[in-house]
CSV table of C-alpha atoms and ligand atoms in Angstrom, one decimal:
chain,number,residue,atom,x,y,z
A,1,MET,CA,-26.1,-11.4,-5.5
A,2,GLU,CA,-25.0,-14.6,-6.6
A,3,ASP,CA,-23.7,-16.9,-3.4
A,4,ILE,CA,-20.7,-16.9,-1.8
A,5,HIS,CA,-19.3,-20.3,-0.8
A,6,SER,CA,-15.4,-19.4,-0.8
A,7,VAL,CA,-13.1,-16.8,-0.5
A,8,ILE,CA,-9.4,-16.6,-0.6
A,9,ILE,CA,-7.5,-13.8,0.6
A,10,VAL,CA,-3.9,-14.3,-0.6
A,11,GLY,CA,-1.4,-12.8,1.8
A,12,ALA,CA,-1.4,-12.7,5.6
A,13,GLY,CA,-0.1,-9.7,6.7
A,14,GLN,CA,-1.9,-7.5,9.0
A,15,ALA,CA,-5.0,-6.8,6.0
A,16,GLY,CA,-5.1,-10.3,5.0
A,17,GLY,CA,-5.2,-11.3,9.0
A,18,ARG,CA,-7.4,-8.5,9.1
A,19,ALA,CA,-9.9,-9.4,6.2
A,20,ALA,CA,-10.5,-12.9,7.3
A,21,LYS,CA,-11.5,-11.1,10.6
A,22,ALA,CA,-13.9,-9.0,8.9
A,23,VAL,CA,-15.9,-11.9,6.5
A,24,ARG,CA,-16.3,-13.9,9.4
A,25,ALA,CA,-17.5,-10.8,11.8
A,26,ALA,CA,-19.9,-9.7,8.3
A,27,GLY,CA,-21.4,-13.5,8.8
A,28,TYR,CA,-20.3,-15.0,6.1
A,29,SER,CA,-19.7,-19.0,7.2
A,30,GLY,CA,-18.9,-20.8,4.0
A,31,ARG,CA,-15.4,-21.2,2.8
A,32,VAL,CA,-12.5,-19.0,4.1
A,33,VAL,CA,-8.7,-20.1,2.9
A,34,LEU,CA,-5.7,-17.8,4.2
A,35,ILE,CA,-2.2,-17.8,1.8
A,36,GLY,CA,0.8,-16.8,3.3
A,37,GLU,CA,4.4,-17.0,2.6
A,38,GLU,CA,6.1,-16.5,5.6
A,39,GLU,CA,5.9,-19.3,8.0
A,40,HIS,CA,3.9,-17.2,10.0
A,41,LEU,CA,0.3,-16.6,11.6
A,42,PRO,CA,0.1,-13.1,10.6
A,43,TYR,CA,1.4,-10.5,12.9
A,44,GLU,CA,1.6,-6.0,12.7
A,45,ARG,CA,5.0,-4.8,11.1
A,46,PRO,CA,5.7,-1.7,13.5
A,47,ALA,CA,7.5,-3.3,16.6
A,48,LEU,CA,10.2,-5.0,14.3
A,49,SER,CA,11.7,-1.8,14.2
A,50,LYS,CA,11.7,-1.2,17.5
A,51,ALA,CA,11.3,-3.2,20.8
A,52,VAL,CA,11.9,-6.3,18.9
A,53,LEU,CA,15.4,-5.2,17.8
A,54,LEU,CA,15.7,-3.5,21.1
A,55,ASP,CA,14.1,-6.6,23.0
A,56,PRO,CA,14.9,-10.1,22.3
A,57,ALA,CA,12.0,-10.6,24.1
A,58,ALA,CA,9.7,-8.7,22.9
A,59,GLN,CA,7.2,-10.6,20.0
A,60,ALA,CA,5.2,-8.7,17.4
A,61,PRO,CA,1.6,-8.3,18.0
A,62,SER,CA,-0.2,-11.3,16.2
A,63,VAL,CA,-3.1,-10.2,14.4
A,64,LEU,CA,-3.9,-13.8,14.1
A,65,THR,CA,-2.7,-16.8,16.5
A,66,GLY,CA,-3.6,-20.5,16.0
A,67,ALA,CA,-6.8,-20.2,18.2
A,68,ASP,CA,-8.0,-17.5,16.2
A,69,CYS,CA,-8.0,-19.9,13.3
A,70,ALA,CA,-9.3,-22.5,15.3
A,71,ALA,CA,-12.2,-20.4,16.4
A,72,LEU,CA,-12.9,-18.4,13.5
A,73,ASP,CA,-12.7,-21.6,11.0
A,74,LEU,CA,-10.0,-20.2,9.0
A,75,ASP,CA,-8.0,-22.6,6.6
A,76,MET,CA,-4.5,-20.8,7.0
A,77,ARG,CA,-1.8,-22.0,5.1
A,78,ALA,CA,1.9,-19.9,6.3
A,79,GLY,CA,4.5,-20.6,4.3
A,80,ARG,CA,3.1,-20.9,1.2
A,81,ALA,CA,3.1,-18.6,-2.3
A,82,VAL,CA,0.3,-17.8,-5.0
A,83,ALA,CA,2.5,-17.8,-8.1
A,84,ALA,CA,-0.6,-17.1,-10.0
A,85,ILE,CA,-4.1,-16.2,-10.8
A,86,ASP,CA,-6.7,-18.1,-13.3
A,87,ARG,CA,-9.5,-15.3,-13.0
A,88,ALA,CA,-11.4,-17.3,-16.3
A,89,ALA,CA,-11.2,-20.6,-13.6
A,90,ARG,CA,-11.5,-18.5,-10.1
A,91,GLU,CA,-8.5,-19.8,-8.9
A,92,VAL,CA,-5.3,-19.2,-7.5
A,93,VAL,CA,-2.4,-21.5,-8.3
A,94,LEU,CA,0.2,-22.4,-5.5
A,95,ALA,CA,3.5,-22.3,-6.0
A,96,ASP,CA,3.9,-25.9,-5.3
A,97,GLY,CA,1.0,-26.5,-8.5
A,98,GLU,CA,-1.8,-26.7,-5.8
A,99,ARG,CA,-4.9,-25.0,-7.6
A,100,LEU,CA,-7.8,-23.2,-5.4
A,101,GLY,CA,-10.9,-22.6,-5.9
A,102,TRP,CA,-12.4,-19.4,-5.2
A,103,ASP,CA,-16.2,-16.8,-5.9
A,104,ARG,CA,-14.6,-13.6,-3.7
A,105,LEU,CA,-10.0,-13.3,-3.8
A,106,LEU,CA,-8.9,-10.9,-1.9
A,107,LEU,CA,-4.8,-9.8,-2.8
A,108,ALA,CA,-3.6,-8.3,0.3
A,109,THR,CA,0.1,-8.5,-0.6
A,110,GLY,CA,2.0,-5.8,0.9
A,111,SER,CA,4.6,-4.3,-0.2
A,112,ARG,CA,8.3,-5.2,-0.9
A,113,VAL,CA,11.5,-3.4,-0.6
A,114,ARG,CA,13.4,-1.4,-3.3
A,115,PRO,CA,16.9,-3.1,-3.0
A,116,LEU,CA,20.0,-1.4,-3.0
A,117,ALA,CA,22.3,-1.8,-4.5
A,118,ILE,CA,26.3,-0.7,-3.7
A,119,ASP,CA,29.4,-1.2,-5.9
A,120,GLY,CA,32.1,-3.7,-3.9
A,121,VAL,CA,29.0,-4.7,-1.7
A,122,PRO,CA,27.4,-7.9,-2.3
A,123,PRO,CA,23.4,-7.8,-2.4
A,124,GLN,CA,23.5,-10.6,0.5
A,125,SER,CA,25.6,-8.4,3.1
A,126,ILE,CA,22.9,-5.1,2.7
A,127,MET,CA,20.3,-6.2,5.0
A,128,THR,CA,16.6,-4.9,4.6
A,129,LEU,CA,13.6,-4.7,7.3
A,130,ARG,CA,10.7,-5.4,6.4
A,131,THR,CA,9.8,-9.0,8.2
A,132,LEU,CA,9.5,-10.8,11.7
A,133,ASP,CA,12.7,-13.1,10.1
A,134,ASP,CA,14.3,-10.0,8.8
A,135,ALA,CA,14.2,-8.3,12.4
A,136,ARG,CA,15.5,-10.9,13.8
A,137,LEU,CA,18.7,-11.5,11.3
A,138,LEU,CA,19.1,-7.4,12.1
A,139,ARG,CA,19.4,-8.2,15.9
A,140,GLU,CA,21.6,-10.0,15.8
A,141,ARG,CA,24.1,-7.8,14.2
A,142,LEU,CA,23.3,-5.1,16.0
A,143,ALA,CA,25.8,-5.9,19.1
A,144,ALA,CA,27.2,-2.7,21.0
A,145,GLY,CA,30.1,-0.9,19.2
A,146,SER,CA,29.6,-2.4,16.0
A,147,ASP,CA,29.5,0.1,13.1
A,148,ILE,CA,26.2,0.3,11.2
A,149,ALA,CA,25.4,2.3,7.8
A,150,VAL,CA,21.4,3.1,7.1
A,151,VAL,CA,21.4,4.3,3.7
A,152,GLY,CA,17.6,5.9,4.1
A,153,GLY,CA,16.9,8.7,6.8
A,154,GLY,CA,13.1,7.9,6.0
A,155,PHE,CA,10.5,6.8,9.0
A,156,ILE,CA,11.9,3.5,8.8
A,157,GLY,CA,15.5,3.7,8.0
A,158,LEU,CA,15.3,6.4,11.4
A,159,GLU,CA,13.7,4.1,13.7
A,160,VAL,CA,16.4,0.8,13.0
A,161,ALA,CA,19.1,3.9,13.4
A,162,ALA,CA,17.5,5.3,16.5
A,163,SER,CA,17.2,0.9,18.1
A,164,ALA,CA,20.5,0.8,17.3
A,165,ALA,CA,21.7,3.8,19.1
A,166,LYS,CA,20.9,3.0,21.8
A,167,LEU,CA,21.7,-0.7,21.8
A,168,GLY,CA,25.0,1.2,21.6
A,169,CYS,CA,26.1,0.5,18.2
A,170,ARG,CA,28.2,3.0,16.4
A,171,VAL,CA,25.5,4.5,13.6
A,172,THR,CA,25.2,6.9,10.3
A,173,VAL,CA,22.3,7.5,8.4
A,174,VAL,CA,23.1,8.4,4.9
A,175,GLU,CA,20.5,10.2,3.4
A,176,ALA,CA,20.9,11.9,-0.4
A,177,ALA,CA,18.2,14.6,0.0
A,178,ASP,CA,18.8,18.0,2.1
A,179,ARG,CA,16.9,17.3,5.5
A,180,LEU,CA,15.3,14.7,7.0
A,181,LEU,CA,11.8,14.1,6.1
A,182,PRO,CA,11.2,16.1,3.5
A,183,ARG,CA,7.6,15.2,3.1
A,184,LEU,CA,7.3,16.6,6.7
A,185,GLY,CA,6.7,19.9,4.8
A,186,CYS,CA,8.5,22.1,6.9
A,187,PRO,CA,11.6,22.8,7.3
A,188,GLU,CA,11.6,23.4,11.6
A,189,ALA,CA,10.1,20.2,12.3
A,190,SER,CA,13.3,18.3,9.9
A,191,ALA,CA,15.9,20.2,12.3
A,192,MET,CA,13.8,19.2,14.7
A,193,VAL,CA,14.5,15.6,13.5
A,194,LEU,CA,18.3,16.2,12.7
A,195,ALA,CA,18.7,17.4,16.6
A,196,HIS,CA,17.2,15.1,18.0
A,197,HIS,CA,18.9,11.7,16.4
A,198,ARG,CA,22.5,14.2,16.6
A,199,ARG,CA,21.6,14.5,20.5
A,200,ALA,CA,21.6,10.6,20.4
A,201,GLY,CA,24.9,10.2,19.0
A,202,ILE,CA,24.1,9.5,15.2
A,203,ASP,CA,26.0,10.6,13.0
A,204,ILE,CA,23.6,12.3,10.0
A,205,ARG,CA,24.8,12.5,6.5
A,206,LEU,CA,22.9,14.4,4.1
A,207,ALA,CA,22.9,15.5,0.6
A,208,THR,CA,25.1,12.2,0.0
A,209,THR,CA,25.0,9.1,-1.5
A,210,VAL,CA,26.9,5.8,-1.2
A,211,LYS,CA,29.8,5.5,-3.7
A,212,HIS,CA,31.0,2.2,-2.9
A,213,GLY,CA,31.8,0.2,-0.1
A,214,ASP,CA,34.3,-3.0,0.7
A,215,GLY,CA,32.7,-4.8,4.1
A,216,GLN,CA,34.5,-2.1,6.6
A,217,ALA,CA,33.6,1.3,5.1
A,218,LEU,CA,31.3,3.3,3.1
A,219,GLU,CA,32.7,6.2,0.7
A,220,LEU,CA,30.2,8.6,0.0
A,221,SER,CA,29.9,11.1,-2.7
A,222,ASP,CA,31.4,14.1,-0.7
A,223,GLY,CA,34.7,12.1,-0.5
A,224,SER,CA,34.5,10.9,2.5
A,225,SER,CA,34.8,7.3,4.5
A,226,VAL,CA,32.1,5.8,6.9
A,227,PRO,CA,33.0,2.4,9.1
A,228,ALA,CA,29.7,0.3,8.1
A,229,THR,CA,30.3,-3.6,8.6
A,230,VAL,CA,26.7,-4.0,8.7
A,231,ILE,CA,24.5,-2.2,6.2
A,232,VAL,CA,21.0,-1.7,6.0
A,233,ALA,CA,19.0,0.2,3.4
A,234,GLY,CA,15.8,2.1,4.0
A,235,ILE,CA,14.8,3.5,0.7
A,236,GLY,CA,11.4,2.7,0.8
A,237,VAL,CA,8.9,-0.1,-0.4
A,238,SER,CA,7.3,-1.0,-3.9
A,239,PRO,CA,3.6,-2.3,-4.2
A,240,ASP,CA,3.7,-5.8,-4.8
A,241,THR,CA,1.7,-5.8,-7.4
A,242,ALA,CA,2.8,-8.9,-9.5
A,243,LEU,CA,0.2,-11.3,-9.3
A,244,ALA,CA,-2.3,-8.7,-9.6
A,245,GLU,CA,-0.7,-7.2,-12.8
A,246,ALA,CA,-0.2,-10.9,-14.3
A,247,ALA,CA,-3.8,-11.0,-14.2
A,248,GLY,CA,-4.8,-8.4,-15.6
A,249,LEU,CA,-6.2,-6.1,-12.7
A,250,GLU,CA,-5.7,-2.9,-13.2
A,251,CYS,CA,-2.4,-1.2,-11.7
A,252,ASP,CA,-0.9,2.4,-11.4
A,253,ASP,CA,1.3,2.4,-8.4
A,254,GLY,CA,-0.5,0.5,-6.6
A,255,ILE,CA,-3.8,-2.1,-7.2
A,256,ILE,CA,-6.5,0.2,-8.4
A,257,VAL,CA,-9.8,0.0,-5.7
A,258,ASP,CA,-13.0,1.7,-5.4
A,259,GLU,CA,-13.3,2.3,-1.4
A,260,TYR,CA,-14.7,-1.0,-1.2
A,261,GLY,CA,-11.8,-2.7,-2.2
A,262,ARG,CA,-13.2,-3.8,-5.5
A,263,THR,CA,-10.2,-4.0,-7.9
A,264,SER,CA,-10.8,-3.6,-11.8
A,265,ASP,CA,-12.9,-7.0,-11.3
A,266,PRO,CA,-15.5,-7.0,-9.5
A,267,ALA,CA,-14.9,-10.6,-7.5
A,268,ILE,CA,-11.9,-9.6,-6.8
A,269,PHE,CA,-10.6,-6.9,-3.8
A,270,ALA,CA,-7.5,-5.2,-2.8
A,271,ALA,CA,-6.7,-4.0,0.5
A,272,GLY,CA,-3.5,-2.6,2.0
A,273,ASP,CA,0.0,-1.6,0.6
A,274,VAL,CA,-0.5,-2.9,-1.9
A,275,THR,CA,-3.6,-0.6,-3.3
A,276,ARG,CA,-3.9,3.0,-4.6
A,277,HIS,CA,-7.0,3.5,-3.3
A,278,ARG,CA,-10.2,5.7,-3.6
A,279,HIS,CA,-10.7,8.1,-0.8
A,280,PRO,CA,-14.1,9.1,-0.3
A,281,LEU,CA,-13.0,12.1,1.9
A,282,LEU,CA,-10.3,12.9,-0.2
A,283,CYS,CA,-11.9,12.6,-3.7
A,284,ARG,CA,-9.1,11.1,-5.5
A,285,HIS,CA,-7.0,8.1,-5.3
A,286,ILE,CA,-4.2,7.4,-2.3
A,287,ARG,CA,-1.7,4.5,-1.7
A,288,LEU,CA,-1.3,4.0,2.2
A,289,GLU,CA,1.8,2.5,3.6
A,290,SER,CA,0.7,2.0,7.1
A,291,TRP,CA,-1.2,0.5,10.2
A,292,GLN,CA,-4.1,2.5,9.8
A,293,ASN,CA,-4.9,1.9,6.1
A,294,ALA,CA,-4.1,-1.7,6.6
A,295,ASN,CA,-6.9,-2.0,9.0
A,296,VAL,CA,-9.1,-0.1,8.0
A,297,GLN,CA,-9.4,-1.0,4.0
A,298,ALA,CA,-9.4,-4.2,5.2
A,299,GLU,CA,-12.1,-4.1,7.3
A,300,ALA,CA,-14.4,-2.6,4.6
A,301,ALA,CA,-13.5,-5.3,1.8
A,302,GLY,CA,-13.8,-7.7,3.8
A,303,ARG,CA,-17.2,-7.1,4.6
A,304,SER,CA,-17.7,-5.5,0.9
A,305,MET,CA,-16.6,-8.9,-0.7
A,306,VAL,CA,-19.2,-11.0,1.2
A,307,GLY,CA,-22.1,-8.9,0.0
A,308,VAL,CA,-21.9,-6.4,3.4
A,309,PRO,CA,-20.3,-3.1,1.3
A,310,THR,CA,-18.7,-0.5,3.6
A,311,VAL,CA,-16.7,2.2,2.7
A,312,SER,CA,-13.0,3.0,4.2
A,313,ALA,CA,-13.1,6.2,4.9
A,314,GLU,CA,-10.6,7.6,8.0
A,315,ILE,CA,-8.4,10.3,7.3
A,316,PRO,CA,-5.2,9.4,7.0
A,317,TRP,CA,-3.1,8.9,9.3
A,318,LEU,CA,0.3,7.4,11.2
A,319,TRP,CA,3.1,7.6,13.4
A,320,SER,CA,6.3,6.7,13.8
A,321,ASP,CA,8.9,6.6,17.2
A,322,GLN,CA,12.3,6.8,16.9
A,323,GLY,CA,13.5,6.6,20.0
A,324,ASP,CA,12.0,9.6,22.7
A,325,LEU,CA,10.6,11.1,19.6
A,326,ASN,CA,7.3,10.6,18.6
A,327,LEU,CA,6.0,12.0,14.9
A,328,GLN,CA,2.2,11.8,13.8
A,329,VAL,CA,1.3,12.8,10.1
A,330,ALA,CA,-2.6,13.3,9.2
A,331,GLY,CA,-3.6,13.7,6.0
A,332,ALA,CA,-3.1,13.5,2.4
A,333,PRO,CA,-1.9,16.6,1.0
A,334,GLU,CA,-0.9,17.1,-2.4
A,335,ARG,CA,0.2,20.7,-1.6
A,336,VAL,CA,0.7,22.6,0.6
A,337,ASP,CA,1.7,26.3,0.5
A,338,THR,CA,1.6,27.4,3.9
A,339,VAL,CA,2.2,25.3,7.6
A,340,VAL,CA,1.3,27.2,10.1
A,341,MET,CA,3.5,26.0,13.5
A,342,ARG,CA,2.3,25.9,17.2
A,343,GLY,CA,5.1,24.9,19.7
A,344,ASP,CA,8.9,26.0,20.5
A,345,PRO,CA,11.2,23.5,17.9
A,346,ASP,CA,13.6,25.1,21.0
A,347,GLY,CA,11.5,24.0,23.7
A,348,GLU,CA,10.3,21.0,25.5
A,349,GLY,CA,6.8,20.8,24.4
A,350,GLY,CA,7.8,19.9,21.1
A,351,ILE,CA,5.9,21.3,17.9
A,352,THR,CA,2.6,21.1,16.1
A,353,LEU,CA,2.4,21.4,12.0
A,354,PHE,CA,-1.0,23.0,10.6
A,355,GLN,CA,-0.1,22.0,6.8
A,356,PHE,CA,-2.8,24.6,4.0
A,357,GLN,CA,-3.3,24.4,0.9
A,358,ASP,CA,-5.8,27.4,-1.2
A,359,GLY,CA,-6.4,28.4,3.4
A,360,GLN,CA,-7.2,24.8,3.4
A,361,LEU,CA,-5.9,22.5,6.3
A,362,VAL,CA,-5.0,19.2,4.3
A,363,GLY,CA,-2.7,18.1,6.9
A,364,GLY,CA,-0.9,18.1,10.2
A,365,VAL,CA,2.6,16.6,11.8
A,366,THR,CA,2.9,16.7,15.3
A,367,VAL,CA,6.2,16.0,16.9
A,368,ASN,CA,6.2,14.9,20.6
A,369,ARG,CA,3.2,16.8,20.7
A,370,GLY,CA,0.7,13.8,20.0
A,371,LYS,CA,-2.0,15.4,21.8
A,372,ASP,CA,-3.1,17.6,19.5
A,373,MET,CA,-3.5,14.9,16.9
A,374,PRO,CA,-6.9,13.8,17.6
A,375,MET,CA,-8.1,17.3,17.2
A,376,ILE,CA,-6.3,18.0,14.4
A,377,ARG,CA,-7.9,14.5,12.6
A,378,ARG,CA,-11.5,16.1,13.6
A,379,MET,CA,-10.8,19.0,11.8
A,380,LEU,CA,-9.7,17.8,8.4
A,381,ALA,CA,-12.4,15.8,8.4
A,382,LEU,CA,-14.4,19.0,8.2
A,383,PRO,CA,-13.4,20.0,4.6
A,384,THR,CA,-15.3,23.1,5.2
A,385,LEU,CA,-13.7,24.5,8.5
A,386,GLN,CA,-12.3,27.7,8.4
A,387,LEU,CA,-9.1,28.2,10.9
A,388,ASP,CA,-7.4,31.3,12.1
A,389,PRO,CA,-3.6,30.9,12.0
A,390,GLN,CA,-2.8,33.1,15.0
A,391,ALA,CA,-5.0,30.8,17.2
A,392,LEU,CA,-3.3,27.6,15.5
A,393,ALA,CA,-0.8,28.9,16.6
A,394,ASP,CA,-1.2,30.2,20.0
A,395,PRO,CA,-0.4,26.8,22.4
A,396,ASP,CA,-2.7,28.4,25.3
A,397,THR,CA,-5.5,28.5,22.5
A,398,PRO,CA,-7.8,24.8,22.9
A,399,LEU,CA,-7.6,23.3,19.7
A,400,ARG,CA,-11.0,21.8,20.7
A,401,ARG,CA,-12.5,25.3,21.0
A,402,LEU,CA,-11.8,25.8,17.2
A,403,LEU,CA,-14.2,22.9,16.2
A,404,PRO,CA,-17.5,24.0,15.7
A,405,ALA,CA,-19.9,24.2,18.8
A,406,ARG,CA,-21.6,21.0,17.8
A,407,GLU,CA,-18.6,19.0,16.8
A,408,THR,CA,-17.1,19.0,20.2
A,409,ALA,CA,-21.1,18.4,22.3
B,1,FAD,C1,10.0,-2.6,10.1
B,1,FAD,C2,8.3,-2.0,9.8
B,1,FAD,C3,8.0,-0.2,10.2
B,1,FAD,C4,6.7,-0.2,10.5
B,1,FAD,N1,6.0,0.9,11.1
B,1,FAD,C5,4.9,1.7,11.1
B,1,FAD,C6,4.6,2.1,11.9
B,1,FAD,O1,5.4,3.0,13.0
B,1,FAD,N2,3.5,3.0,12.1
B,1,FAD,C7,2.8,2.5,10.9
B,1,FAD,O2,1.5,3.7,10.7
B,1,FAD,N3,3.2,2.1,9.9
B,1,FAD,C8,4.4,0.9,10.2
B,1,FAD,N4,4.6,0.3,9.5
B,1,FAD,C9,3.9,-0.2,7.9
B,1,FAD,C10,3.1,-1.5,8.1
B,1,FAD,O3,3.3,-1.9,8.4
B,1,FAD,C11,2.3,-2.0,7.3
B,1,FAD,O4,1.3,-0.5,6.6
B,1,FAD,C12,1.1,-3.0,6.8
B,1,FAD,O5,1.9,-4.0,7.6
B,1,FAD,C13,0.8,-3.2,5.7
B,1,FAD,O6,0.2,-4.3,5.9
B,1,FAD,P1,0.0,-5.3,4.5
B,1,FAD,O7,-1.3,-6.3,5.0
B,1,FAD,O8,-1.2,-4.8,3.9
B,1,FAD,O9,1.4,-6.0,4.0
B,1,FAD,P2,2.2,-6.8,4.1
B,1,FAD,O10,2.1,-6.1,6.3
B,1,FAD,O11,3.5,-6.4,4.1
B,1,FAD,O12,1.6,-8.0,4.6
B,1,FAD,C14,1.9,-8.7,3.6
B,1,FAD,C15,2.1,-10.2,3.0
B,1,FAD,O13,2.2,-11.0,1.5
B,1,FAD,C16,2.9,-12.0,1.7
B,1,FAD,N5,2.8,-12.2,0.4
B,1,FAD,C17,3.1,-11.3,-0.3
B,1,FAD,N6,3.0,-12.3,-1.7
B,1,FAD,C18,2.5,-13.3,-1.6
B,1,FAD,C19,2.4,-13.9,-2.7
B,1,FAD,N7,2.6,-14.3,-4.2
B,1,FAD,N8,1.1,-15.5,-2.3
B,1,FAD,C20,1.5,-14.9,-0.7
B,1,FAD,N9,1.7,-14.5,0.6
B,1,FAD,C21,2.1,-13.6,-0.2
B,1,FAD,C22,3.7,-11.0,2.6
B,1,FAD,O14,4.8,-12.3,2.3
B,1,FAD,C23,3.4,-10.6,3.3
B,1,FAD,O15,3.2,-11.2,4.7
B,1,FAD,C24,6.4,-0.3,9.2
B,1,FAD,C25,6.5,-1.2,8.6
B,1,FAD,C26,7.5,-1.8,8.4
B,1,FAD,C27,8.1,-2.4,8.0
């Protein structure tokens, strides 16, 4: 293997920060430059829609502190954007024209929020939430009694709505689908989420889109109108593949990487939201937008790029906290033909959903029943495991008993 003297990481978010730690932990002692567009050192985003909105004193957990950067001898360039990758010269070109050379490059450019256009509303009046600066700006607008309209009832939209309601705002969520979070694959779970938010006083409009706005209200597709002095768009994100595409790397709804995080150029790696990676247990490429993936994939790619080949192979898992509601999702089902429910959707103990495809467990969801999630993740890691639907549905049967004896020893 060629000598590696210089590693550059583009994108100083969660995956970029984790990868920088991983290259050092793998024993690499050469130059590491971490370049990030944001003015902040790498931090974790999940708190942005939760604690950071609710509490002005709350901080987003940091991935790398200034002390870490010094201790790990990282050349941290915050507030600097990379404008291009010159693969022939093995250099990145910064927006100010500076060129930096690399032997190994890692792209961790994350996602960008999908922009929403509303007739009658200037684009700059539609708020989005991706960065710490976005969260601080939004928090200033969430005064008790103000009228907030959240467009999009996905995870982030519902988290923002729940936080705004807790702060005493009047909140409306406008969702185009006919139920919340249809990807949960179970109408009962969607109904539980809907009932929870309605109980918290959030006005949720399903199967509805926004037609027009005037700064005070939004006119909806069903002819009604809702008060909206603050509009937040939560209609999803797209992988930020601009640099990779311009450099001619293989991309298809994400930078295509293998289980080591290697792109179509063996000297260039990628990790986090921006990738579509080959998952060794699922045996196909998937794109994940999650805290877990930003950690484990960055760890694998960081180690692999400095000569310690490491596979990223954890069962996909994410969580969403929406007020008092905790949702956890494991697996990455392509198709679900059968759902087995454990727990009573009208009871206190929450529910767990086991998702099957052709008799095989392919996913699991817990709604206020996180205690079942560790077992679901273990079950999903055993692709040939045969499970009895009746036992799964019976809350008195411990899930541990359904694993093979060698797994519980
Ligand atoms: C509000 C919010 C709440 C979330 N809550 C949860 C949750 O509860 N559970 C969960 O599992 N996941 C959650 N997530 C998702 C999780 O935070 C992301 O999956 C994770 O941050 C992805 O990390 P990343 O490093 O790939 O991308 P990012 O964290 O987006 O980092 C990418 C960085 O690259 C920088 N960059 C991009 N282009 C360039 C360039 N050309 N030059 C220099 N820098 C560049 C960007 O500015 C950014 O700082 C949440 C995300 C958000 C936004």
